[in-house]
Amino acid sequence: MKFLVCKDYAAMSEWAAQVVKEIVNNKPTAVLGLATGSTPVGMYNRLVEMNKAGEIDFSKVTTFNLDEYYPIDPANDQSYRYFMYQNLHGHINILPENVHVPCGNCEDPDAEGKKYDRMIEEAGGLDFQFLGSGVNGHIGFNEPDAELVAGTHKTALTENTIEVNSRFFEKIEDVPRFAITMGMAPILKAKKIIILINGENKVPILDALASGKITTQIPATMLQMHNDVTVVTDEATAAKMHESF
Ligand code: GLP
């Protein structure tokens, strides 16, 4: 696991966008694993700019998003499908058929999970996975627990996640209580992973990663077992850490 401290959030976003640009320029048919939340927005903005400037071409790229609320209509403006359209997919030259987000209104979430994993395999696996981290260390919606699940699956959100994510909703009761998330296996099988973690409330997660320990109670620590992970933060956050990289 490598650690990178950038000046600020803009520099983190720029660095991540350059990584994506390099991957896609080297392999125009790249398969990218993408995330939602506030963390990737800066990177997505840069990718849109780069695409408009002709610096990156998404015409042969395929994307798989980590997760989606359940149940939710994909057209709902709180869905992750909608979020991705607003922040990235609607502004770049990607083919709609190459965009994948778990189906939030499917009838059978177990079958949907299996189908999603199969589609990732059939696409050749993920060349790259972008991750953010929950304040509790979740990745995708793999929440802290005594056991984690390998395949893509339906999961209950923790009270902590529901509370944290309620900032995007009018009231906390509107936050879905379930999600379909990529499991740990497709994430850990990605060839390259970067995880952006900044903000004072996520210092404990960075400390956990710097400690080198692994626990299912902080799912992000499972990334220790991957051989190409870069943890990216900013100077202000790094300054608040108790552990050192
Ligand atoms: C969300 C998503 C995660 C994301 C995380 C952090 O709920 N399921 O994929 O990384 O929470 O969100 P943020 O970047 O807004 O802190």
XYZ file of N, CA and C and ligand atoms in Angstrom:
751
model
N 0.848 -1.196 0.000
C 0.000 0.000 0.000
C 0.889 1.253 0.000
N 0.633 2.125 -0.997
C 1.423 3.366 -1.057
C 0.556 4.513 -0.531
N 1.193 5.509 0.027
C 0.463 6.679 0.532
C 0.950 7.917 -0.191
N 0.030 8.774 -0.544
C 0.395 10.005 -1.238
C -0.317 11.172 -0.555
N 0.455 12.182 -0.186
C -0.145 13.369 0.431
C -0.086 14.506 -0.591
N -1.245 14.971 -1.024
C -1.319 16.075 -1.980
C -1.590 17.371 -1.208
N -1.345 18.489 -1.876
C -1.510 19.784 -1.205
C -2.955 19.951 -0.665
N -3.918 19.740 -1.522
C -5.315 19.950 -1.112
C -6.232 19.060 -1.960
N -7.546 19.229 -1.773
C -8.507 18.377 -2.481
C -8.384 18.530 -4.002
N -8.132 19.767 -4.463
C -8.007 19.972 -5.911
C -6.822 19.178 -6.456
N -5.731 19.160 -5.711
C -4.542 18.423 -6.162
C -4.790 16.910 -6.129
N -5.532 16.441 -5.118
C -5.892 15.016 -5.062
C -6.714 14.633 -6.298
N -7.680 15.494 -6.617
C -8.576 15.227 -7.744
C -7.810 15.226 -9.056
N -6.898 16.187 -9.178
C -6.086 16.282 -10.394
C -5.218 15.031 -10.556
N -4.602 14.616 -9.449
C -3.737 13.433 -9.511
C -4.542 12.204 -9.945
N -5.730 12.038 -9.348
C -6.571 10.877 -9.668
C -7.023 10.923 -11.130
N -7.386 12.111 -11.606
C -7.827 12.241 -13.010
C -6.677 11.898 -13.960
N -5.466 12.283 -13.580
C -4.310 11.958 -14.439
C -4.079 10.446 -14.486
N -4.315 9.763 -13.359
C -4.162 8.297 -13.332
C -5.153 7.670 -14.319
N -6.411 8.132 -14.259
C -7.441 7.591 -15.151
C -7.075 7.873 -16.611
N -6.616 9.101 -16.858
C -6.243 9.478 -18.229
C -5.145 8.547 -18.763
N -4.156 8.285 -17.930
C -3.059 7.428 -18.362
C -3.554 6.003 -18.655
N -4.423 5.495 -17.774
C -4.951 4.133 -17.974
C -5.706 4.053 -19.300
N -6.582 5.035 -19.534
C -7.416 4.996 -20.743
C -6.581 5.254 -21.997
N -5.596 6.130 -21.892
C -4.752 6.391 -23.067
C -3.915 5.160 -23.425
N -3.528 4.390 -22.403
C -2.753 3.171 -22.670
C -3.634 2.029 -23.140
N -4.896 2.041 -22.690
C -5.830 0.966 -23.050
C -7.205 1.579 -23.311
N -7.498 1.935 -24.549
C -8.758 2.626 -24.853
C -10.002 1.831 -24.467
N -9.883 0.498 -24.336
C -11.052 -0.325 -23.950
C -11.060 -0.595 -22.443
N -10.404 0.247 -21.670
C -10.279 0.028 -20.222
C -11.646 -0.139 -19.552
N -11.649 -0.952 -18.491
C -12.855 -1.173 -17.684
C -12.605 -0.497 -16.337
N -13.417 0.525 -16.042
C -13.179 1.342 -14.843
C -14.243 1.102 -13.787
N -13.835 0.913 -12.554
C -14.758 0.821 -11.426
C -14.882 2.210 -10.808
N -16.117 2.688 -10.673
C -16.324 4.067 -10.212
C -17.145 4.131 -8.926
N -17.034 5.277 -8.268
C -17.695 5.470 -6.969
C -18.568 6.725 -6.995
N -19.444 6.812 -6.008
C -20.250 8.024 -5.827
C -19.778 8.727 -4.552
N -20.608 9.601 -4.011
C -20.214 10.361 -2.826
C -19.581 11.678 -3.249
N -19.214 12.494 -2.287
C -18.644 13.802 -2.623
C -17.184 13.700 -3.058
N -16.472 12.665 -2.583
C -15.033 12.571 -2.845
C -14.665 12.572 -4.331
N -15.329 11.781 -5.191
C -14.865 11.738 -6.590
C -15.285 12.924 -7.454
N -16.107 13.833 -6.924
C -16.668 14.885 -7.776
C -15.575 15.738 -8.440
N -14.547 16.083 -7.688
C -13.446 16.888 -8.259
C -12.765 16.151 -9.399
N -12.550 14.861 -9.226
C -11.926 14.060 -10.288
C -12.849 13.989 -11.510
N -14.150 13.771 -11.265
C -15.081 13.696 -12.394
C -15.100 15.021 -13.167
N -15.089 16.141 -12.436
C -15.071 17.440 -13.123
C -13.857 17.557 -14.041
N -12.711 17.119 -13.556
C -11.485 17.190 -14.377
C -11.591 16.246 -15.576
N -12.159 15.048 -15.371
C -12.278 14.097 -16.493
C -13.197 14.663 -17.583
N -14.252 15.358 -17.168
C -15.163 15.980 -18.137
C -14.397 17.045 -18.924
N -13.621 17.862 -18.211
C -12.824 18.901 -18.896
C -11.832 18.274 -19.869
N -11.155 17.220 -19.405
C -10.159 16.555 -20.263
C -10.818 15.961 -21.499
N -12.023 15.388 -21.317
C -12.735 14.782 -22.437
C -13.118 15.863 -23.451
N -13.590 16.998 -22.961
C -13.984 18.093 -23.855
C -12.768 18.658 -24.588
N -11.605 18.608 -23.916
C -10.366 19.133 -24.522
C -9.706 18.094 -25.435
N -10.322 16.917 -25.559
C -9.766 15.879 -26.433
C -8.571 15.162 -25.836
N -8.400 15.248 -24.526
C -7.235 14.607 -23.891
C -7.523 13.180 -23.463
N -8.799 12.817 -23.395
C -9.168 11.455 -23.007
C -10.436 11.076 -23.765
N -10.447 9.856 -24.285
C -11.557 9.397 -25.115
C -12.257 8.221 -24.414
N -13.542 8.394 -24.123
C -14.280 7.336 -23.409
C -15.102 6.453 -24.362
N -14.913 6.610 -25.675
C -15.812 5.931 -26.613
C -15.730 4.409 -26.546
N -14.612 3.875 -26.051
C -14.511 2.405 -25.946
C -14.408 1.949 -24.490
N -14.541 2.887 -23.573
C -14.405 2.578 -22.139
C -15.708 1.987 -21.599
N -15.570 1.081 -20.641
C -16.725 0.523 -19.929
C -16.588 0.891 -18.461
N -17.698 1.250 -17.820
C -17.629 1.552 -16.386
C -18.618 0.704 -15.590
N -18.194 0.343 -14.393
C -19.049 -0.358 -13.437
C -19.037 0.436 -12.141
N -20.198 0.867 -11.690
C -20.226 1.558 -10.405
C -20.281 0.583 -9.244
N -19.776 1.046 -8.130
C -19.694 0.192 -6.943
C -21.046 -0.215 -6.392
N -21.975 0.737 -6.380
C -23.186 0.454 -5.596
C -24.368 1.300 -6.024
N -25.509 0.940 -5.498
C -26.762 1.676 -5.735
C -27.664 1.443 -4.526
N -28.425 2.444 -4.180
C -29.415 2.248 -3.110
C -30.433 1.201 -3.545
N -31.096 0.578 -2.563
C -32.162 -0.388 -2.867
C -33.254 -0.265 -1.819
N -34.509 -0.186 -2.183
C -34.945 -0.023 -3.563
C -34.945 1.453 -3.948
N -34.639 1.712 -5.186
C -34.724 3.083 -5.703
C -34.919 3.013 -7.213
N -35.726 3.925 -7.735
C -35.899 3.994 -9.180
C -34.660 4.659 -9.773
N -34.079 4.083 -10.825
C -32.880 4.694 -11.417
C -33.100 6.150 -11.840
N -34.348 6.515 -12.127
C -34.637 7.892 -12.557
C -34.754 8.856 -11.369
N -34.835 8.311 -10.151
C -34.926 9.146 -8.948
C -33.651 9.991 -8.831
N -33.813 11.281 -8.504
C -32.609 12.128 -8.476
C -31.691 11.820 -7.287
N -32.095 10.892 -6.421
C -31.210 10.455 -5.335
C -30.489 9.153 -5.683
N -30.807 8.601 -6.860
C -30.152 7.332 -7.202
C -28.707 7.590 -7.617
N -27.877 6.574 -7.455
C -26.476 6.715 -7.868
C -26.358 6.715 -9.388
N -27.292 6.061 -10.058
C -27.338 6.103 -11.531
C -27.486 7.563 -11.980
N -28.410 8.270 -11.332
C -28.655 9.679 -11.659
C -27.432 10.533 -11.312
N -26.848 10.280 -10.132
C -25.656 11.011 -9.692
C -24.539 10.886 -10.738
N -24.334 9.665 -11.217
C -23.252 9.444 -12.185
C -23.531 10.155 -13.501
N -24.825 10.169 -13.897
C -25.187 10.859 -15.137
C -24.914 12.360 -14.995
N -25.300 12.904 -13.837
C -25.118 14.335 -13.582
C -23.651 14.737 -13.488
N -22.846 13.878 -12.875
C -21.463 14.265 -12.579
C -20.432 13.792 -13.595
N -20.777 12.732 -14.355
C -19.784 12.228 -15.311
C -20.412 11.737 -16.621
N -21.204 10.669 -16.522
C -21.607 9.981 -17.744
C -22.375 10.862 -18.740
N -23.143 11.815 -18.213
C -23.925 12.680 -19.102
C -23.087 13.719 -19.829
N -21.801 13.824 -19.478
C -20.968 14.893 -20.048
C -19.775 14.379 -20.848
N -19.650 13.053 -20.983
C -18.495 12.495 -21.689
C -18.979 11.615 -22.842
N -18.062 11.262 -23.731
C -18.471 10.496 -24.926
C -18.452 8.986 -24.668
N -19.079 8.568 -23.561
C -19.175 7.127 -23.278
C -20.480 6.600 -23.878
N -20.473 5.354 -24.349
C -21.698 4.774 -24.903
C -22.601 4.326 -23.755
N -23.890 4.662 -23.802
C -24.798 4.304 -22.697
C -24.755 2.815 -22.353
N -24.578 1.968 -23.380
C -24.567 0.514 -23.118
C -23.314 0.069 -22.374
N -22.319 0.942 -22.295
C -21.089 0.593 -21.569
C -21.082 1.100 -20.127
N -22.203 1.706 -19.715
C -22.314 2.247 -18.351
C -23.111 1.272 -17.490
N -22.528 0.839 -16.393
C -23.209 -0.128 -15.523
C -23.283 0.383 -14.088
N -24.493 0.334 -13.549
C -24.731 0.653 -12.134
C -25.676 -0.447 -11.650
N -25.445 -1.023 -10.475
C -26.386 -2.052 -10.022
C -27.824 -1.526 -10.093
N -28.751 -2.416 -10.444
C -30.134 -2.002 -10.666
C -30.869 -1.851 -9.329
N -31.261 -0.612 -9.018
C -31.884 -0.329 -7.730
C -33.329 -0.753 -7.623
N -33.959 -1.075 -8.767
C -35.359 -1.495 -8.680
C -35.585 -2.888 -9.271
N -34.517 -3.704 -9.264
C -34.683 -5.069 -9.762
C -35.517 -5.863 -8.745
N -36.194 -6.895 -9.238
C -37.040 -7.675 -8.328
C -36.236 -8.601 -7.438
N -35.114 -9.118 -7.994
C -34.358 -10.136 -7.289
C -32.904 -9.667 -7.100
N -32.615 -8.995 -5.977
C -31.265 -8.445 -5.787
C -30.163 -9.510 -5.784
N -30.493 -10.745 -5.358
C -29.476 -11.808 -5.380
C -29.068 -12.120 -6.814
N -30.085 -12.242 -7.659
C -29.800 -12.523 -9.074
C -29.064 -11.339 -9.700
N -29.453 -10.126 -9.321
C -28.798 -8.922 -9.854
C -27.306 -8.917 -9.478
N -27.012 -9.289 -8.238
C -25.615 -9.334 -7.782
C -24.800 -10.326 -8.595
N -25.374 -11.501 -8.797
C -24.654 -12.539 -9.572
C -24.436 -12.078 -11.010
N -25.484 -11.463 -11.563
C -25.403 -10.981 -12.954
C -24.320 -9.895 -13.070
N -24.266 -9.015 -12.080
C -23.295 -7.907 -12.097
C -21.865 -8.454 -12.071
N -21.633 -9.434 -11.192
C -20.290 -10.039 -11.118
C -19.917 -10.719 -12.432
N -20.916 -11.371 -13.037
C -20.671 -12.049 -14.316
C -20.329 -11.026 -15.399
N -21.032 -9.906 -15.393
C -20.767 -8.873 -16.415
C -19.357 -8.298 -16.255
N -18.931 -8.135 -14.999
C -17.573 -7.616 -14.763
C -16.546 -8.618 -15.296
N -16.779 -9.903 -14.987
C -15.871 -10.955 -15.485
C -15.837 -10.949 -17.005
N -17.038 -10.901 -17.612
C -17.115 -10.967 -19.078
C -16.457 -9.764 -19.742
N -16.424 -8.641 -19.011
C -15.757 -7.448 -19.557
C -14.241 -7.557 -19.395
N -13.793 -8.631 -18.736
C -12.342 -8.826 -18.562
C -11.841 -8.380 -17.200
N -12.773 -8.070 -16.282
C -12.370 -7.607 -14.942
C -12.077 -6.113 -14.963
N -11.916 -5.553 -13.783
C -11.698 -4.110 -13.672
C -10.208 -3.786 -13.836
N -9.904 -2.893 -14.758
C -8.508 -2.444 -14.893
C -8.163 -1.494 -13.753
N -9.191 -0.869 -13.231
C -8.971 0.183 -12.245
C -10.211 0.306 -11.372
N -10.002 0.531 -10.084
C -11.133 0.817 -9.198
C -10.839 2.090 -8.421
N -11.732 3.055 -8.530
C -11.655 4.260 -7.710
C -12.488 4.026 -6.456
N -11.958 4.400 -5.303
C -12.715 4.255 -4.060
C -12.677 5.537 -3.238
N -13.775 5.778 -2.538
C -13.770 6.710 -1.421
C -13.941 5.817 -0.196
N -13.995 6.422 0.967
C -14.242 5.629 2.176
C -15.342 6.296 2.981
N -16.211 5.495 3.569
C -17.172 6.046 4.514
C -16.423 6.476 5.774
N -17.055 7.278 6.613
C -16.395 7.665 7.873
C -16.201 6.439 8.771
N -16.947 5.367 8.492
C -16.770 4.119 9.251
C -15.846 3.136 8.518
N -15.247 3.586 7.417
C -14.311 2.723 6.685
C -14.968 1.830 5.662
N -16.276 2.047 5.394
C -16.880 1.195 4.352
C -16.299 1.551 2.990
N -16.231 0.548 2.114
C -15.883 0.800 0.716
C -17.013 0.219 -0.129
N -17.458 0.994 -1.132
C -18.747 0.696 -1.735
C -19.723 0.805 -0.575
N -20.600 -0.197 -0.442
C -21.421 -0.264 0.766
C -21.094 -1.538 1.534
N -19.839 -1.942 1.498
C -19.385 -3.048 2.350
C -19.167 -2.447 3.735
N -20.152 -2.617 4.575
C -20.165 -1.988 5.892
C -19.383 -2.814 6.915
N -18.859 -2.162 7.962
C -18.144 -2.885 9.018
C -19.009 -4.014 9.581
N -18.422 -5.180 9.723
C -19.165 -6.336 10.238
C -18.174 -7.420 10.627
N -18.666 -8.452 11.302
C -17.794 -9.578 11.658
C -17.384 -10.351 10.411
N -18.224 -10.299 9.382
C -17.904 -10.974 8.123
C -18.161 -10.016 6.980
N -17.378 -10.135 5.930
C -17.648 -9.367 4.715
C -18.065 -10.357 3.635
N -18.704 -9.836 2.583
C -19.227 -10.715 1.534
C -18.387 -10.546 0.267
N -18.072 -11.663 -0.381
C -17.204 -11.607 -1.562
C -17.929 -11.053 -2.789
N -19.108 -11.597 -3.074
C -19.794 -11.221 -4.316
C -20.664 -9.988 -4.152
N -21.150 -9.485 -5.275
C -22.060 -8.338 -5.265
C -23.393 -8.780 -4.654
N -23.913 -7.968 -3.751
C -25.038 -8.436 -2.927
C -25.862 -7.266 -2.386
N -27.056 -7.610 -1.908
C -27.892 -6.619 -1.215
C -27.431 -6.548 0.231
N -27.359 -5.343 0.772
C -26.882 -5.194 2.149
C -27.696 -4.136 2.887
N -27.766 -4.280 4.195
C -28.426 -3.255 5.018
C -27.396 -2.172 5.331
N -27.804 -0.916 5.264
C -26.885 0.173 5.624
C -26.868 0.326 7.140
N -25.712 0.692 7.695
C -25.644 0.914 9.135
C -26.325 2.244 9.466
N -26.724 2.390 10.719
C -27.359 3.645 11.165
C -26.418 4.820 10.908
N -25.123 4.581 11.132
C -24.113 5.626 10.921
C -24.127 6.100 9.464
N -24.153 5.151 8.530
C -24.146 5.513 7.103
C -25.433 6.238 6.731
N -26.570 5.764 7.268
C -27.850 6.411 6.965
C -27.808 7.871 7.450
N -27.243 8.052 8.629
C -27.149 9.408 9.189
C -26.206 10.288 8.352
N -25.026 9.736 8.028
C -24.047 10.511 7.244
C -24.632 10.865 5.870
N -25.304 9.900 5.233
C -25.820 10.138 3.883
C -27.097 10.964 3.870
N -27.694 11.186 5.053
C -28.933 11.968 5.099
C -28.684 13.413 4.678
N -27.410 13.838 4.628
C -27.135 15.209 4.195
C -27.545 15.450 2.748
N -27.681 14.371 1.977
C -28.082 14.518 0.578
C -29.607 14.453 0.406
N -30.332 14.165 1.488
C -31.785 13.988 1.410
C -32.489 15.078 2.217
N -33.786 15.277 1.933
C -34.549 16.277 2.677
C -34.652 15.888 4.146
N -34.982 14.637 4.402
C -35.050 14.167 5.788
C -34.504 12.749 5.892
N -34.061 12.398 7.086
C -33.374 11.117 7.283
C -34.257 9.926 6.906
N -35.584 10.076 7.076
C -36.506 8.978 6.754
C -36.480 8.655 5.255
N -36.004 9.602 4.443
C -35.990 9.381 2.991
C -34.800 8.529 2.543
N -33.798 8.345 3.419
C -32.598 7.590 3.017
C -32.962 6.102 2.941
N -32.718 5.480 1.768
C -33.005 4.035 1.689
C -32.194 3.281 2.743
N -32.724 2.185 3.230
C -32.045 1.441 4.300
C -31.225 0.270 3.770
N -31.286 0.071 2.458
C -30.546 -1.027 1.842
C -29.805 -0.527 0.606
N -28.904 -1.343 0.140
C -28.193 -1.027 -1.093
C -27.770 -2.328 -1.750
N -27.429 -2.244 -3.039
C -26.737 -3.364 -3.699
C -25.314 -2.877 -3.904
N -24.363 -3.622 -3.397
C -22.963 -3.197 -3.510
C -22.088 -4.279 -4.119
N -21.117 -3.852 -4.894
C -20.065 -4.768 -5.303
C -19.496 -5.362 -4.021
N -19.217 -6.661 -4.017
C -18.610 -7.275 -2.839
C -17.106 -7.029 -2.824
N -16.445 -7.614 -1.847
C -15.005 -7.393 -1.708
C -14.217 -8.012 -2.860
N -14.736 -9.123 -3.441
C -13.950 -9.830 -4.463
C -13.719 -9.010 -5.729
N -14.779 -8.488 -6.370
C -14.500 -7.708 -7.584
C -13.624 -6.490 -7.302
N -13.774 -5.900 -6.112
C -12.947 -4.732 -5.781
C -11.481 -5.165 -5.689
N -11.234 -6.237 -4.930
C -9.843 -6.667 -4.721
C -9.230 -7.301 -5.966
N -10.082 -7.701 -6.915
C -9.534 -8.260 -8.158
C -9.150 -7.167 -9.162
N -9.538 -5.921 -8.886
C -9.179 -4.829 -9.807
C -7.658 -4.751 -9.906
N -7.179 -4.455 -11.118
C -5.719 -4.451 -11.302
C -5.053 -3.328 -10.515
N -5.723 -2.192 -10.448
C -5.140 -1.033 -9.771
C -6.242 -0.335 -8.979
N -5.918 0.097 -7.786
C -6.921 0.757 -6.929
C -6.353 2.061 -6.399
N -7.150 3.124 -6.449
C -6.788 4.296 -5.667
C -7.964 4.650 -4.760
N -7.628 5.059 -3.564
C -8.667 5.433 -2.599
C -8.343 6.819 -2.081
N -9.285 7.730 -2.270
C -9.106 9.114 -1.821
C -9.814 9.269 -0.476
N -9.067 9.732 0.511
C -9.641 9.903 1.852
C -9.186 11.243 2.405
N -10.110 12.168 2.543
C -9.726 13.435 3.174
C -10.838 13.922 4.103
N -10.482 14.836 4.991
C -11.441 15.382 5.954
C -11.160 14.841 7.339
N -11.353 15.719 8.314
C -11.025 15.377 9.698
C -11.771 14.131 10.190
N -13.037 13.969 9.744
C -13.838 12.833 10.231
C -13.327 11.477 9.714
N -12.403 11.515 8.748
C -11.876 10.248 8.216
C -10.446 9.964 8.677
N -9.932 10.810 9.582
C -8.579 10.581 10.117
C -8.446 9.180 10.736
N -9.452 8.704 11.500
C -9.316 7.357 12.074
C -9.132 6.269 11.008
N -9.717 6.459 9.853
C -9.568 5.448 8.777
C -8.140 5.492 8.238
N -7.615 6.698 8.055
C -6.216 6.814 7.599
C -5.270 6.232 8.633
N -5.548 6.504 9.913
C -4.705 5.926 10.982
C -4.738 4.398 10.909
N -5.940 3.857 10.673
C -6.068 2.390 10.594
C -5.262 1.841 9.416
N -5.310 2.545 8.290
C -4.559 2.082 7.116
C -3.051 2.187 7.371
N -2.635 3.282 8.013
C -1.202 3.465 8.281
C -0.691 2.446 9.298
N -1.582 1.934 10.156
C -1.151 0.979 11.184
C -0.765 -0.374 10.588
N -1.255 -0.646 9.374
C -0.917 -1.906 8.712
C -1.776 -3.079 9.159
N -2.740 -2.832 10.054
C -3.589 -3.938 10.513
C -4.773 -4.139 9.572
N -5.356 -5.324 9.660
C -6.492 -5.659 8.798
C -7.662 -6.092 9.680
N -8.826 -5.470 9.471
C -10.012 -5.893 10.226
C -11.263 -5.690 9.376
N -12.184 -6.667 9.460
C -13.444 -6.524 8.727
C -14.296 -5.396 9.322
N -13.925 -4.931 10.521
C -14.676 -3.824 11.135
C -14.309 -2.480 10.501
N -13.241 -2.464 9.711
C -12.889 -1.282 8.914
C -12.578 -1.839 7.514
N -13.627 -2.026 6.701
C -13.423 -2.741 5.433
C -12.293 -2.191 4.554
N -12.025 -0.880 4.631
C -10.939 -0.321 3.804
C -9.592 -0.973 4.110
N -9.423 -1.507 5.316
C -8.132 -2.124 5.664
C -7.887 -3.418 4.882
N -8.943 -4.002 4.306
C -8.762 -5.207 3.482
C -7.898 -4.908 2.265
N -7.839 -3.630 1.898
C -7.029 -3.242 0.737
C -5.544 -3.502 0.962
N -5.148 -3.710 2.223
C -3.740 -4.032 2.516
C -3.289 -5.255 1.726
N -4.243 -6.131 1.381
C -3.883 -7.395 0.734
C -3.730 -7.271 -0.782
N -3.953 -6.078 -1.295
C -3.838 -5.864 -2.744
C -2.446 -5.313 -3.058
N -1.933 -5.649 -4.228
C -0.549 -5.209 -4.488
C -0.394 -3.910 -5.276
N -1.511 -3.237 -5.601
C -1.364 -1.935 -6.264
C -2.445 -0.963 -5.778
N -2.282 -0.540 -4.540
C -3.239 0.410 -3.949
C -2.498 1.689 -3.567
N -3.065 2.826 -3.930
C -2.522 4.096 -3.452
C -3.595 4.814 -2.645
N -3.240 5.169 -1.419
C -4.118 5.925 -0.532
C -3.723 7.393 -0.676
N -4.694 8.220 -1.049
C -4.384 9.621 -1.324
C -5.121 10.513 -0.330
N -4.397 11.439 0.276
C -5.041 12.392 1.181
C -4.444 13.782 0.939
N -4.888 14.753 1.752
C -4.325 16.098 1.590
C -3.539 16.484 2.843
N -2.806 17.575 2.723
C -1.908 17.967 3.821
C -2.663 18.239 5.115
N -3.807 18.909 5.020
C -4.560 19.271 6.234
C -5.000 18.007 6.985
N -5.436 16.988 6.241
C -5.886 15.744 6.883
C -4.688 14.988 7.453
N -3.624 14.886 6.662
C -2.436 14.148 7.109
C -1.876 14.753 8.398
N -1.992 16.072 8.532
C -1.445 16.753 9.715
C -2.183 16.355 10.994
N -3.406 15.855 10.839
C -4.211 15.492 12.016
C -4.058 14.023 12.412
N -3.294 13.290 11.614
C -3.140 11.854 11.894
C -2.276 11.595 13.119
N -2.574 10.460 13.776
C -1.766 10.068 14.933
C -0.693 9.081 14.530
N -0.987 8.309 13.488
C -0.012 7.359 12.955
C 0.722 8.068 11.816
N 1.898 7.556 11.453
C 2.539 8.152 10.282
C 2.640 7.091 9.191
N 2.627 7.570 7.960
C 2.668 6.660 6.799
C 4.047 6.027 6.709
C -21.061 6.473 0.045
C -20.682 5.419 -1.028
C -19.201 5.105 -0.989
C -18.454 6.406 -0.766
C -18.710 6.855 0.648
C -18.057 8.164 1.021
O -22.144 6.172 0.802
N -21.416 4.215 -0.957
O -18.820 4.477 -2.198
O -17.078 6.228 -0.940
O -20.063 6.777 0.992
O -18.779 9.286 0.636
P -18.137 10.725 0.628
O -17.122 10.729 -0.465
O -19.277 11.646 0.337
O -17.533 10.952 1.961
